[in-house]
Tab-separated table of C-alpha atoms and ligand atoms in Angstrom:
chain	number	residue	atom	x	y	z
A	265	UNK	CA	0.000	0.000	0.000
A	266	UNK	CA	1.999	2.958	-1.240
A	267	UNK	CA	-0.461	5.822	-1.186
A	268	UNK	CA	-2.207	4.902	2.004
A	269	UNK	CA	0.989	4.369	3.950
A	270	UNK	CA	1.308	7.163	6.406
A	271	UNK	CA	5.019	7.438	6.918
A	272	UNK	CA	5.746	10.866	5.516
A	273	UNK	CA	7.145	13.691	7.581
A	274	UNK	CA	7.013	17.453	7.441
A	275	UNK	CA	10.489	18.926	6.976
A	276	UNK	CA	11.146	21.677	9.497
A	277	UNK	CA	14.389	23.633	9.121
A	278	UNK	CA	14.856	25.742	12.227
A	279	UNK	CA	17.432	28.295	11.086
A	280	UNK	CA	18.728	31.034	13.324
A	281	UNK	CA	17.036	33.724	11.222
A	282	UNK	CA	14.338	31.916	9.220
A	283	UNK	CA	12.267	28.831	9.897
A	284	UNK	CA	11.229	26.906	6.806
A	285	UNK	CA	8.685	24.169	6.457
A	286	UNK	CA	8.021	21.756	3.576
A	287	UNK	CA	5.604	18.910	2.983
A	288	UNK	CA	5.745	16.622	-0.039
A	289	UNK	CA	3.349	14.120	-1.550
A	290	UNK	CA	4.466	10.963	-3.282
A	291	UNK	CA	2.610	10.649	-6.584
A	292	UNK	CA	2.902	8.218	-9.469
A	293	UNK	CA	5.032	10.821	-11.289
A	294	UNK	CA	7.357	11.635	-8.401
A	295	UNK	CA	7.450	13.943	-5.403
A	296	UNK	CA	4.986	16.812	-5.516
A	297	UNK	CA	5.342	19.957	-3.435
A	298	UNK	CA	2.315	20.111	-1.234
A	299	UNK	CA	3.234	22.832	1.300
A	300	UNK	CA	6.114	25.252	1.666
A	301	UNK	CA	6.507	28.337	3.826
A	302	UNK	CA	9.102	30.423	5.640
A	303	UNK	CA	8.978	32.884	8.501
A	304	UNK	CA	11.599	35.241	9.868
A	305	UNK	CA	12.281	34.876	13.563
A	306	UNK	CA	13.247	37.701	15.883
A	307	UNK	CA	16.982	38.366	16.326
A	308	UNK	CA	18.224	36.788	19.552
A	309	UNK	CA	15.757	33.881	19.447
A	310	UNK	CA	18.571	31.437	18.627
A	311	UNK	CA	22.038	32.401	19.805
A	312	UNK	CA	25.060	30.271	18.878
A	313	UNK	CA	22.769	27.352	18.121
A	314	UNK	CA	20.999	27.516	21.495
A	315	UNK	CA	17.353	28.475	21.819
A	316	UNK	CA	17.101	31.627	23.907
A	317	UNK	CA	13.349	32.147	23.530
A	318	UNK	CA	11.650	28.762	23.612
A	319	UNK	CA	8.040	30.020	23.902
A	320	UNK	CA	8.471	32.650	21.197
A	321	UNK	CA	10.023	30.190	18.754
A	322	UNK	CA	7.409	27.489	19.459
A	323	UNK	CA	4.740	30.083	18.700
A	324	UNK	CA	6.483	31.084	15.464
A	325	UNK	CA	6.466	27.409	14.399
A	326	UNK	CA	2.780	27.016	15.318
A	327	UNK	CA	1.907	30.168	13.375
A	328	UNK	CA	3.850	28.975	10.331
A	329	UNK	CA	2.095	25.573	10.362
A	330	UNK	CA	-1.261	27.293	10.705
A	331	UNK	CA	-0.605	29.803	7.917
A	332	UNK	CA	0.431	26.964	5.573
A	333	UNK	CA	-2.531	24.821	6.708
A	334	UNK	CA	-0.252	21.919	7.628
A	335	UNK	CA	-2.087	19.330	9.706
A	336	UNK	CA	0.590	16.620	9.801
A	337	UNK	CA	2.250	16.555	13.232
A	338	UNK	CA	5.215	14.250	12.557
A	339	UNK	CA	8.270	16.275	11.667
A	340	UNK	CA	11.911	15.809	10.702
A	341	UNK	CA	14.262	18.462	12.038
A	342	UNK	CA	18.011	18.896	11.826
A	343	UNK	CA	20.947	20.119	13.830
A	344	UNK	CA	24.091	21.835	12.648
A	345	UNK	CA	26.910	24.161	13.605
A	346	UNK	CA	28.990	23.778	16.754
A	347	UNK	CA	26.926	21.039	18.304
A	348	UNK	CA	27.507	18.553	15.519
A	349	UNK	CA	30.820	16.899	14.779
A	350	UNK	CA	31.213	15.000	11.523
A	351	UNK	CA	34.387	13.076	10.835
A	352	UNK	CA	35.445	10.511	8.288
A	353	UNK	CA	37.524	7.902	10.054
A	354	UNK	CA	39.571	5.059	8.736
A	355	UNK	CA	39.347	1.683	10.402
A	356	UNK	CA	40.075	-1.932	9.541
A	357	UNK	CA	37.265	-3.900	7.891
A	358	UNK	CA	35.224	-5.959	10.315
A	359	UNK	CA	31.694	-7.329	10.772
A	360	UNK	CA	28.888	-4.943	11.717
A	361	UNK	CA	28.701	-5.846	15.414
A	362	UNK	CA	32.458	-5.517	15.919
A	363	UNK	CA	32.438	-2.249	13.994
A	364	UNK	CA	29.704	-0.895	16.232
A	365	UNK	CA	31.734	-1.683	19.347
A	366	UNK	CA	34.940	-0.226	17.898
A	367	UNK	CA	33.264	3.003	16.844
A	368	UNK	CA	31.754	3.522	20.287
A	369	UNK	CA	34.983	2.744	22.100
A	370	UNK	CA	37.188	4.839	19.798
A	371	UNK	CA	34.847	7.727	19.096
A	372	UNK	CA	36.167	9.847	21.941
A	373	UNK	CA	39.486	10.486	20.241
A	374	UNK	CA	37.695	12.106	17.288
A	375	UNK	CA	35.286	14.283	19.223
A	376	UNK	CA	36.072	17.398	21.245
A	377	UNK	CA	33.299	16.572	23.746
A	378	UNK	CA	32.818	14.096	26.557
A	379	UNK	CA	31.490	10.883	25.025
A	380	UNK	CA	28.612	10.810	27.538
A	381	UNK	CA	27.458	14.217	26.313
A	382	UNK	CA	26.891	13.189	22.695
A	383	UNK	CA	24.687	10.897	20.637
A	384	UNK	CA	26.748	8.959	18.146
A	385	UNK	CA	25.808	7.567	14.783
A	386	UNK	CA	27.882	6.272	11.886
A	387	UNK	CA	27.672	5.044	8.349
A	388	UNK	CA	30.171	2.965	6.410
A	389	UNK	CA	31.259	4.719	3.236
A	390	UNK	CA	33.131	1.870	1.589
A	391	UNK	CA	36.674	0.683	1.107
A	392	UNK	CA	39.520	3.031	1.970
A	393	UNK	CA	41.399	4.539	-0.975
A	394	UNK	CA	44.654	3.652	0.843
A	395	UNK	CA	44.217	-0.041	1.646
A	396	UNK	CA	41.801	-2.840	0.749
A	397	UNK	CA	41.814	-3.982	4.407
A	398	UNK	CA	40.550	-0.646	5.597
A	399	UNK	CA	37.233	1.132	5.265
A	400	UNK	CA	35.993	4.691	5.644
A	401	UNK	CA	33.328	5.344	8.207
A	402	UNK	CA	31.404	8.576	8.596
A	403	UNK	CA	31.100	9.365	12.286
A	404	UNK	CA	28.472	11.835	13.482
A	405	UNK	CA	28.216	13.094	17.037
A	406	UNK	CA	25.494	15.494	18.188
A	407	UNK	CA	25.443	17.077	21.616
A	408	UNK	CA	22.655	15.538	23.697
A	409	UNK	CA	21.664	18.750	25.461
A	410	UNK	CA	21.145	20.465	22.112
A	411	UNK	CA	19.033	17.618	20.771
A	412	UNK	CA	16.960	17.658	23.976
A	413	UNK	CA	16.417	21.394	23.562
A	414	UNK	CA	15.134	21.016	19.988
A	415	UNK	CA	12.921	18.076	20.949
A	416	UNK	CA	11.395	20.167	23.749
A	417	UNK	CA	10.852	23.006	21.305
A	418	UNK	CA	9.074	20.794	18.781
A	419	UNK	CA	6.869	19.309	21.516
A	420	UNK	CA	6.052	22.788	22.772
A	421	UNK	CA	4.911	23.643	19.235
A	422	UNK	CA	2.498	20.673	19.457
A	423	UNK	CA	4.461	18.471	17.029
A	424	UNK	CA	6.227	15.091	17.179
A	425	UNK	CA	9.914	15.043	16.263
A	426	UNK	CA	10.381	11.705	14.474
A	427	UNK	CA	13.800	12.248	12.908
A	428	UNK	CA	16.701	14.433	14.000
A	429	UNK	CA	18.936	14.839	10.995
A	430	UNK	CA	22.022	16.955	10.313
A	431	UNK	CA	21.731	20.114	8.148
A	432	UNK	CA	24.554	19.042	5.825
A	433	UNK	CA	22.982	15.615	5.198
A	434	UNK	CA	19.550	17.118	4.594
A	435	UNK	CA	21.056	19.461	2.003
A	436	UNK	CA	22.807	16.531	0.314
A	437	UNK	CA	19.506	14.659	0.349
A	438	UNK	CA	17.804	17.502	-1.554
A	439	UNK	CA	20.736	17.667	-4.010
A	440	UNK	CA	20.562	13.941	-4.701
A	441	UNK	CA	17.062	14.074	-6.163
A	442	UNK	CA	17.851	16.994	-8.475
A	443	UNK	CA	17.593	16.185	-12.166
A	444	UNK	CA	20.307	17.087	-14.712
A	445	UNK	CA	23.143	17.054	-12.183
A	446	UNK	CA	26.213	15.166	-13.292
A	447	UNK	CA	26.711	13.048	-10.210
A	448	UNK	CA	30.177	11.757	-11.048
A	449	UNK	CA	31.667	15.266	-11.068
A	450	UNK	CA	33.294	16.313	-7.803
A	451	UNK	CA	30.789	18.798	-6.446
A	452	UNK	CA	30.983	21.148	-3.497
A	453	UNK	CA	27.685	21.897	-1.776
A	454	UNK	CA	27.834	25.122	0.224
A	455	UNK	CA	25.183	26.523	2.534
A	456	UNK	CA	25.872	30.021	3.825
A	457	UNK	CA	23.229	30.695	6.449
A	458	UNK	CA	22.840	33.549	8.902
A	459	UNK	CA	25.119	32.100	11.568
A	460	UNK	CA	26.992	29.238	9.962
A	461	UNK	CA	28.327	27.797	6.757
A	462	UNK	CA	28.454	24.151	5.850
A	463	UNK	CA	30.637	22.702	3.123
A	464	UNK	CA	30.288	19.200	1.716
A	465	UNK	CA	32.302	17.777	-1.163
A	466	UNK	CA	30.430	14.938	-2.855
A	467	UNK	CA	31.002	12.575	-5.749
A	468	UNK	CA	28.465	10.031	-6.997
A	469	UNK	CA	26.345	10.818	-3.924
A	470	UNK	CA	29.148	9.925	-1.502
A	471	UNK	CA	30.548	12.615	0.743
A	472	UNK	CA	34.324	13.058	0.492
A	473	UNK	CA	34.831	15.928	2.933
A	474	UNK	CA	32.673	18.006	5.251
A	475	UNK	CA	33.426	21.244	7.068
A	476	UNK	CA	31.370	23.617	9.191
A	477	UNK	CA	32.375	27.197	9.913
A	478	UNK	CA	30.810	30.081	11.809
A	479	UNK	CA	30.670	32.387	8.782
A	480	UNK	CA	27.299	33.755	7.720
A	481	UNK	CA	25.222	36.802	6.875
A	482	UNK	CA	25.107	37.809	10.558
A	483	UNK	CA	28.725	38.931	10.150
A	484	UNK	CA	27.479	41.698	7.864
A	485	UNK	CA	24.943	42.892	10.409
A	486	UNK	CA	27.494	42.739	13.238
A	487	UNK	CA	30.078	44.650	11.214
A	488	UNK	CA	27.580	47.404	10.349
A	489	UNK	CA	26.442	47.638	13.949
A	490	UNK	CA	30.110	47.957	15.073
A	491	UNK	CA	31.285	50.394	12.438
A	492	UNK	CA	28.342	52.775	12.693
A	493	UNK	CA	27.676	52.282	16.400
A	494	UNK	CA	24.052	51.286	15.924
A	495	UNK	CA	22.164	48.377	17.489
A	496	UNK	CA	21.933	44.938	15.848
A	497	UNK	CA	18.206	45.601	15.222
A	498	UNK	CA	18.989	48.913	13.479
A	499	UNK	CA	21.740	47.266	11.435
A	500	UNK	CA	19.361	44.486	10.420
A	501	UNK	CA	16.716	47.025	9.349
A	502	UNK	CA	19.332	48.854	7.280
A	503	UNK	CA	20.412	45.600	5.608
A	504	UNK	CA	16.771	44.797	4.855
A	505	UNK	CA	16.578	48.050	2.887
A	506	UNK	CA	14.909	50.379	5.396
A	507	UNK	CA	16.102	53.956	4.836
A	508	UNK	CA	18.650	55.011	7.410
A	509	UNK	CA	20.458	58.366	7.953
A	510	UNK	CA	23.627	56.804	9.308
A	511	UNK	CA	24.405	54.015	6.872
A	512	UNK	CA	23.771	54.196	3.129
A	513	UNK	CA	22.997	51.252	0.852
A	514	UNK	CA	26.372	51.836	-0.830
A	515	UNK	CA	28.197	51.334	2.457
A	516	UNK	CA	26.191	48.186	3.148
A	517	UNK	CA	27.164	46.821	-0.253
A	518	UNK	CA	30.811	47.591	0.343
A	519	UNK	CA	30.818	45.838	3.730
A	520	UNK	CA	28.827	42.882	2.374
A	521	UNK	CA	31.260	42.405	-0.492
A	522	UNK	CA	34.254	42.442	1.832
A	523	UNK	CA	32.680	39.776	4.009
A	524	UNK	CA	31.616	37.711	0.980
A	525	UNK	CA	35.244	37.803	-0.151
A	526	UNK	CA	36.318	36.428	3.223
A	527	UNK	CA	33.820	33.558	2.701
A	528	UNK	CA	35.476	32.963	-0.672
A	529	UNK	CA	38.934	32.735	0.876
A	530	UNK	CA	37.624	30.251	3.431
A	531	UNK	CA	35.978	28.172	0.699
A	532	UNK	CA	39.122	28.263	-1.451
A	533	UNK	CA	41.122	26.962	1.486
A	534	UNK	CA	38.789	23.988	1.895
A	535	UNK	CA	38.859	23.306	-1.857
A	536	UNK	CA	42.668	23.470	-1.886
A	537	UNK	CA	42.960	21.210	1.152
A	538	UNK	CA	40.696	18.671	-0.515
A	539	UNK	CA	42.419	18.861	-3.887
A	540	UNK	CA	45.893	18.428	-2.447
A	541	UNK	CA	44.744	15.405	-0.422
A	542	UNK	CA	43.090	13.866	-3.485
A	543	UNK	CA	45.960	13.881	-5.982
A	544	UNK	CA	44.844	17.245	-7.312
A	545	UNK	CA	41.483	15.942	-8.466
A	546	UNK	CA	39.573	19.144	-9.205
A	547	UNK	CA	36.355	20.302	-7.591
A	548	UNK	CA	34.420	20.852	-10.803
A	549	UNK	CA	31.113	22.176	-9.571
A	550	UNK	CA	29.955	24.393	-6.747
A	551	UNK	CA	26.297	24.546	-5.770
A	552	UNK	CA	25.336	27.355	-3.423
A	553	UNK	CA	22.446	27.639	-1.002
A	554	UNK	CA	21.407	29.656	2.039
A	555	UNK	CA	20.779	33.378	2.466
A	556	UNK	CA	24.429	34.129	1.637
A	557	UNK	CA	23.670	33.617	-2.086
A	558	UNK	CA	21.788	36.934	-2.082
A	559	UNK	CA	24.924	38.895	-1.209
A	560	UNK	CA	25.937	40.767	-4.332
A	561	UNK	CA	29.361	39.795	-5.561
A	562	UNK	CA	29.615	36.499	-3.655
A	563	UNK	CA	29.016	34.287	-6.659
A	564	UNK	CA	31.292	36.418	-8.870
A	565	UNK	CA	34.122	36.307	-6.321
A	566	UNK	CA	33.882	32.522	-6.238
A	567	UNK	CA	33.875	32.371	-10.027
A	568	UNK	CA	36.961	34.513	-10.283
A	569	UNK	CA	38.896	32.571	-7.642
A	570	UNK	CA	38.018	28.986	-8.496
A	571	UNK	CA	38.002	27.150	-11.795
A	572	UNK	CA	34.645	25.526	-11.080
A	573	UNK	CA	31.109	25.960	-12.361
A	574	UNK	CA	29.175	27.945	-9.768
A	575	UNK	CA	25.388	27.789	-9.541
A	576	UNK	CA	22.596	28.377	-7.052
A	577	UNK	CA	20.478	25.431	-5.989
A	578	UNK	CA	16.811	25.254	-6.897
A	579	UNK	CA	15.496	22.258	-4.986
A	580	UNK	CA	11.988	22.800	-6.425
A	581	UNK	CA	13.340	21.657	-9.800
A	582	UNK	CA	13.188	18.089	-8.518
A	583	UNK	CA	9.546	18.394	-7.529
A	584	UNK	CA	6.203	18.644	-9.249
A	585	UNK	CA	5.131	22.184	-8.453
A	586	UNK	CA	1.698	23.678	-8.993
A	587	UNK	CA	2.471	27.099	-10.485
A	588	UNK	CA	-0.821	28.571	-9.337
A	589	UNK	CA	0.005	27.743	-5.746
A	590	UNK	CA	3.709	28.538	-5.969
A	591	UNK	CA	4.366	31.195	-8.646
A	592	UNK	CA	7.773	31.463	-10.354
A	593	UNK	CA	8.664	34.639	-8.489
A	594	UNK	CA	8.178	32.848	-5.166
A	595	UNK	CA	10.187	29.815	-6.275
A	596	UNK	CA	13.125	32.007	-7.364
A	597	UNK	CA	13.204	33.848	-4.034
A	598	UNK	CA	12.651	30.783	-1.868
A	599	UNK	CA	14.770	28.273	-3.838
A	600	UNK	CA	18.132	28.996	-2.196
A	601	UNK	CA	16.603	28.940	1.299
A	602	UNK	CA	14.480	25.807	0.831
A	603	UNK	CA	16.770	22.794	0.296
A	604	UNK	CA	17.253	21.732	3.920
A	605	UNK	CA	13.505	21.757	4.629
A	606	UNK	CA	12.928	19.784	1.412
A	607	UNK	CA	15.751	17.353	2.200
A	608	UNK	CA	14.094	16.776	5.574
A	609	UNK	CA	10.640	16.349	4.035
A	610	UNK	CA	12.055	13.542	1.874
A	611	UNK	CA	12.808	11.484	4.985
A	612	UNK	CA	10.486	8.666	6.000
A	613	UNK	CA	9.489	7.704	9.530
A	614	UNK	CA	11.542	4.509	9.496
A	615	UNK	CA	14.668	6.038	7.864
A	616	UNK	CA	17.807	5.609	9.882
B	746	ATP	N1	16.226	38.156	-0.481
B	746	ATP	C1	17.262	38.342	0.317
B	746	ATP	N2	18.119	39.352	0.100
B	746	ATP	C2	19.192	39.551	0.875
B	746	ATP	N3	19.496	38.795	1.934
B	746	ATP	C3	18.680	37.793	2.214
B	746	ATP	C4	17.523	37.500	1.438
B	746	ATP	N4	16.918	36.432	1.956
B	746	ATP	C5	17.670	36.077	3.013
B	746	ATP	N5	18.714	36.893	3.174
B	746	ATP	C6	19.750	36.820	4.219
B	746	ATP	O1	19.937	35.476	4.525
B	746	ATP	C7	19.712	35.208	5.885
B	746	ATP	C8	18.908	33.946	6.041
B	746	ATP	O2	19.558	32.900	5.396
B	746	ATP	P1	19.192	31.435	5.814
B	746	ATP	O3	17.738	31.244	5.782
B	746	ATP	O4	20.023	30.553	4.981
B	746	ATP	O5	19.708	31.444	7.322
B	746	ATP	P2	19.275	30.477	8.512
B	746	ATP	O6	19.018	29.136	7.967
B	746	ATP	O7	18.188	31.093	9.275
B	746	ATP	O8	20.604	30.524	9.368
B	746	ATP	P3	21.526	29.344	9.950
B	746	ATP	O9	21.389	28.174	9.036
B	746	ATP	O10	22.895	29.924	9.909
B	746	ATP	O11	21.026	29.095	11.308
B	746	ATP	C9	18.928	36.392	6.410
B	746	ATP	O12	19.269	36.654	7.741
B	746	ATP	C10	19.353	37.514	5.498
B	746	ATP	O13	20.500	38.134	6.020
B	747	MG	MG1	20.139	27.390	7.658
């Protein structure tokens, strides 16, 4: 029973500046976009990945579900940033049970946290490129207190958290269903959010390298607030285009470009590190997502510094979209911000 099976989840991406929600329907022709919406949350609601205003954020989520008329209560959410550690480790080949024990006993050396403070998960990636007796294992550790906080939040919003994913994996999940992508090309997926950036180099749907940094569009707001001695709220209003006597749009553009160039340098470093570890195999494609894509000059700086194709993700391309419900103009604006919510909505209740 495919259509009657009720195992789908609503994807809920709780970003530090925008929450996004997506619901998909499985049809005979593929995944159809059933619901999608976003809402800005007040500055200071989430600080360094921690929820500072639980009630306020739970209400924002409730309001968003109501405005999108989403009745499904089972959701998939994700964690990212500081509280998640992702490492590829190399270990000798062994049966599943033995591997499980080894990972749990050795994990501590790879994680900067006390082992009792994290939830651990892993996935075997296949044979090591260095030795046929060895295999690569992707190790993921998420801080328990952070997970507990997000579970409480989701409950407070009247919903059931069924899957806790990782932002970077959810983004990769959305990328993997995109049509026309040449999977065998080494591709760098980048998400520049408000408070963090995640980088993931993939080839044939296998991740080769992952990095998280604390870069993001908040840097622009903080820099403007510092330079012009105005509050974060005033700086944010200025960045959102509200007329301001102290800081002109030209100055905002100049500051934004400088910060976007620092993102580029950071990205180039990761690309170079990867390429030199992989016998100079080139990163051929870069696919951007997150609010950072809207910063003028970011894409051009990347193009001029790297010899890769650079494009912006449109995760809706993989879905059947009713144009009356979701007009083109909306899709263009929302596309770069939507992939994590869509990647989460693709999960099923019994997914690992
Ligand atoms: N149309 C736009 N024009 C300019 N900037 C935009 C636009 N839309 C979003 N942004 C910027 O992008 C930011 C939001 O990006 P995004 O939704 O990726 O962040 P987030 O997911 O909330 O953050 P994080 O993942 O870091 O917690 C906003 O704070 C804003 O600075
Ligand atoms: Mg985000």
